[in-house]
Amino acid sequence: EAEVDPDGEYSNMSRAELIAKIFDVESGSLDFAKSAFDNVVAQVKFFNKGLEISTEGLDALKEVRDGELVSPQED
């Protein structure tokens, strides 16, 4: 576990700046996840060129459970 440095990189930022930074990081994470999801879909299509693969209804935020595409359960 990393220790917090009170004089570290974010020590001189205001609350608003810190919140903006958090939103920026979260946005970047979501962009990366979407890109990774789109890449996997493209690879599945590439390796199955002879098959017609439907991507209708694909959702990176859903999961397959008991043969159904559903929203993830909250823990």
PDB file of C-alpha atoms in Angstrom:
ATOM      1  CA  GLU A   1       0.000   0.000   0.000  1.00  0.00           C
ATOM      2  CA  ALA A   2       1.374   3.402  -0.989  1.00  0.00           C
ATOM      3  CA  GLU A   3       1.883   6.115   1.579  1.00  0.00           C
ATOM      4  CA  VAL A   4       0.368   9.543   1.065  1.00  0.00           C
ATOM      5  CA  ASP A   5       2.934  12.315   0.773  1.00  0.00           C
ATOM      6  CA  PRO A   6       1.459  15.496   2.310  1.00  0.00           C
ATOM      7  CA  ASP A   7       3.880  17.550   0.192  1.00  0.00           C
ATOM      8  CA  GLY A   8       3.279  15.487  -2.942  1.00  0.00           C
ATOM      9  CA  GLU A   9       2.111  16.285  -6.434  1.00  0.00           C
ATOM     10  CA  TYR A  10      -1.436  17.300  -5.480  1.00  0.00           C
ATOM     11  CA  SER A  11      -0.727  19.137  -2.219  1.00  0.00           C
ATOM     12  CA  ASN A  12      -1.153  22.619  -3.705  1.00  0.00           C
ATOM     13  CA  MET A  13      -4.352  21.862  -5.626  1.00  0.00           C
ATOM     14  CA  SER A  14      -7.715  23.213  -4.578  1.00  0.00           C
ATOM     15  CA  ARG A  15     -10.661  20.932  -3.902  1.00  0.00           C
ATOM     16  CA  ALA A  16     -12.165  21.892  -7.277  1.00  0.00           C
ATOM     17  CA  GLU A  17      -8.890  21.091  -9.059  1.00  0.00           C
ATOM     18  CA  LEU A  18      -8.679  17.710  -7.312  1.00  0.00           C
ATOM     19  CA  ILE A  19     -12.258  16.867  -8.280  1.00  0.00           C
ATOM     20  CA  ALA A  20     -11.535  17.894 -11.878  1.00  0.00           C
ATOM     21  CA  LYS A  21      -8.444  15.643 -11.830  1.00  0.00           C
ATOM     22  CA  ILE A  22     -10.521  12.699 -10.554  1.00  0.00           C
ATOM     23  CA  PHE A  23     -13.073  13.198 -13.349  1.00  0.00           C
ATOM     24  CA  ASP A  24     -10.245  13.414 -15.882  1.00  0.00           C
ATOM     25  CA  VAL A  25      -8.708  10.145 -14.660  1.00  0.00           C
ATOM     26  CA  GLU A  26     -12.105   8.404 -14.606  1.00  0.00           C
ATOM     27  CA  SER A  27     -12.844   9.609 -18.132  1.00  0.00           C
ATOM     28  CA  GLY A  28      -9.498   8.268 -19.341  1.00  0.00           C
ATOM     29  CA  SER A  29     -10.226   4.917 -17.708  1.00  0.00           C
ATOM     30  CA  LEU A  30     -13.613   4.696 -19.409  1.00  0.00           C
ATOM     31  CA  ASP A  31     -12.078   5.624 -22.766  1.00  0.00           C
ATOM     32  CA  PHE A  32      -9.472   2.873 -22.320  1.00  0.00           C
ATOM     33  CA  ALA A  33     -12.118   0.295 -21.355  1.00  0.00           C
ATOM     34  CA  LYS A  34     -14.261   1.194 -24.392  1.00  0.00           C
ATOM     35  CA  SER A  35     -11.239   0.964 -26.674  1.00  0.00           C
ATOM     36  CA  ALA A  36     -10.305  -2.445 -25.232  1.00  0.00           C
ATOM     37  CA  PHE A  37     -13.897  -3.681 -25.653  1.00  0.00           C
ATOM     38  CA  ASP A  38     -14.043  -2.484 -29.270  1.00  0.00           C
ATOM     39  CA  ASN A  39     -10.685  -4.168 -29.920  1.00  0.00           C
ATOM     40  CA  VAL A  40     -11.946  -7.503 -28.578  1.00  0.00           C
ATOM     41  CA  VAL A  41     -15.070  -7.286 -30.753  1.00  0.00           C
ATOM     42  CA  ALA A  42     -12.867  -6.605 -33.803  1.00  0.00           C
ATOM     43  CA  GLN A  43     -10.637  -9.587 -32.952  1.00  0.00           C
ATOM     44  CA  VAL A  44     -13.627 -11.932 -32.552  1.00  0.00           C
ATOM     45  CA  LYS A  45     -14.872 -10.829 -35.976  1.00  0.00           C
ATOM     46  CA  PHE A  46     -11.364 -11.244 -37.464  1.00  0.00           C
ATOM     47  CA  PHE A  47     -10.903 -14.792 -36.180  1.00  0.00           C
ATOM     48  CA  ASN A  48     -14.409 -15.813 -37.260  1.00  0.00           C
ATOM     49  CA  LYS A  49     -14.492 -14.347 -40.781  1.00  0.00           C
ATOM     50  CA  GLY A  50     -16.576 -17.229 -42.090  1.00  0.00           C
ATOM     51  CA  LEU A  51     -19.331 -16.619 -39.553  1.00  0.00           C
ATOM     52  CA  GLU A  52     -21.896 -13.878 -39.457  1.00  0.00           C
ATOM     53  CA  ILE A  53     -21.467 -12.444 -35.973  1.00  0.00           C
ATOM     54  CA  SER A  54     -24.155 -10.132 -34.675  1.00  0.00           C
ATOM     55  CA  THR A  55     -22.889  -7.279 -32.537  1.00  0.00           C
ATOM     56  CA  GLU A  56     -26.355  -5.810 -32.024  1.00  0.00           C
ATOM     57  CA  GLY A  57     -26.996  -5.271 -28.336  1.00  0.00           C
ATOM     58  CA  LEU A  58     -23.355  -5.671 -27.296  1.00  0.00           C
ATOM     59  CA  ASP A  59     -22.684  -3.690 -24.158  1.00  0.00           C
ATOM     60  CA  ALA A  60     -19.322  -3.467 -22.397  1.00  0.00           C
ATOM     61  CA  LEU A  61     -21.106  -2.853 -19.107  1.00  0.00           C
ATOM     62  CA  LYS A  62     -23.185  -6.051 -19.217  1.00  0.00           C
ATOM     63  CA  GLU A  63     -22.317  -9.679 -18.545  1.00  0.00           C
ATOM     64  CA  VAL A  64     -23.639 -13.068 -19.588  1.00  0.00           C
ATOM     65  CA  ARG A  65     -25.372 -14.894 -16.751  1.00  0.00           C
ATOM     66  CA  ASP A  66     -27.375 -18.097 -17.205  1.00  0.00           C
ATOM     67  CA  GLY A  67     -27.413 -17.578 -20.976  1.00  0.00           C
ATOM     68  CA  GLU A  68     -28.780 -14.030 -20.721  1.00  0.00           C
ATOM     69  CA  LEU A  69     -27.096 -10.646 -21.255  1.00  0.00           C
ATOM     70  CA  VAL A  70     -27.755  -8.706 -18.051  1.00  0.00           C
ATOM     71  CA  SER A  71     -26.496  -5.778 -16.019  1.00  0.00           C
ATOM     72  CA  PRO A  72     -23.932  -6.847 -13.410  1.00  0.00           C
ATOM     73  CA  GLN A  73     -25.188  -7.515  -9.911  1.00  0.00           C
ATOM     74  CA  GLU A  74     -24.120  -5.072  -7.246  1.00  0.00           C
ATOM     75  CA  ASP A  75     -21.904  -6.636  -4.589  1.00  0.00           C
TER      76      ASP A  75
END
